[in-house]
């Protein structure tokens, strides 16, 4: 996982593998809902699709 860029407005672009995305999603999902920030909940939702798939 790495930061790809940070623009002048403070927007951050992060690159991660599907496995890392799944792990982050799982970690956030294991927290009680009232302990997760709105940003954390949004990130969790964005990562819902991330499922490691073997390419043939």
XYZ file of C-alpha atoms in Angstrom:
56
model
C 0.000 0.000 0.000
C 1.350 3.442 -0.847
C 0.368 7.054 -1.245
C 0.413 7.899 -4.955
C -0.241 11.626 -4.652
C -1.466 14.428 -2.440
C -2.839 17.497 -4.225
C -2.798 21.114 -3.066
C -6.306 20.726 -1.605
C -5.179 17.815 0.568
C -6.839 15.056 -1.484
C -4.911 11.798 -1.170
C -4.692 9.017 -3.758
C -3.733 5.634 -2.286
C -2.762 2.517 -4.215
C -3.358 -0.884 -2.637
C -3.698 -4.454 -3.761
C -7.049 -6.232 -3.682
C -5.796 -8.255 -0.708
C -4.901 -5.062 1.195
C -8.284 -3.552 0.320
C -10.059 -6.678 1.593
C -8.067 -6.602 4.823
C -8.812 -2.903 5.423
C -12.496 -3.491 4.678
C -12.552 -6.423 7.110
C -10.764 -4.436 9.827
C -13.211 -1.533 9.552
C -16.168 -3.925 9.382
C -15.184 -5.549 12.680
C -15.553 -2.268 14.572
C -18.865 -1.396 16.220
C -20.751 0.976 13.901
C -20.765 3.796 16.463
C -16.939 3.601 16.695
C -16.440 4.149 12.942
C -16.270 7.680 11.564
C -18.320 8.767 8.573
C -15.100 8.700 6.512
C -14.320 5.168 7.740
C -17.820 4.021 6.846
C -17.476 5.534 3.374
C -14.097 3.838 2.850
C -15.612 0.537 3.998
C -18.394 0.939 1.430
C -15.940 1.826 -1.343
C -13.906 -1.298 -0.605
C -16.911 -3.649 -0.541
C -16.234 -4.737 -4.127
C -12.549 -5.555 -3.481
C -12.246 -9.324 -3.619
C -8.934 -10.903 -4.538
C -9.326 -12.870 -7.759
C -6.739 -15.095 -9.391
C -6.166 -14.027 -12.978
C -5.850 -16.810 -15.533
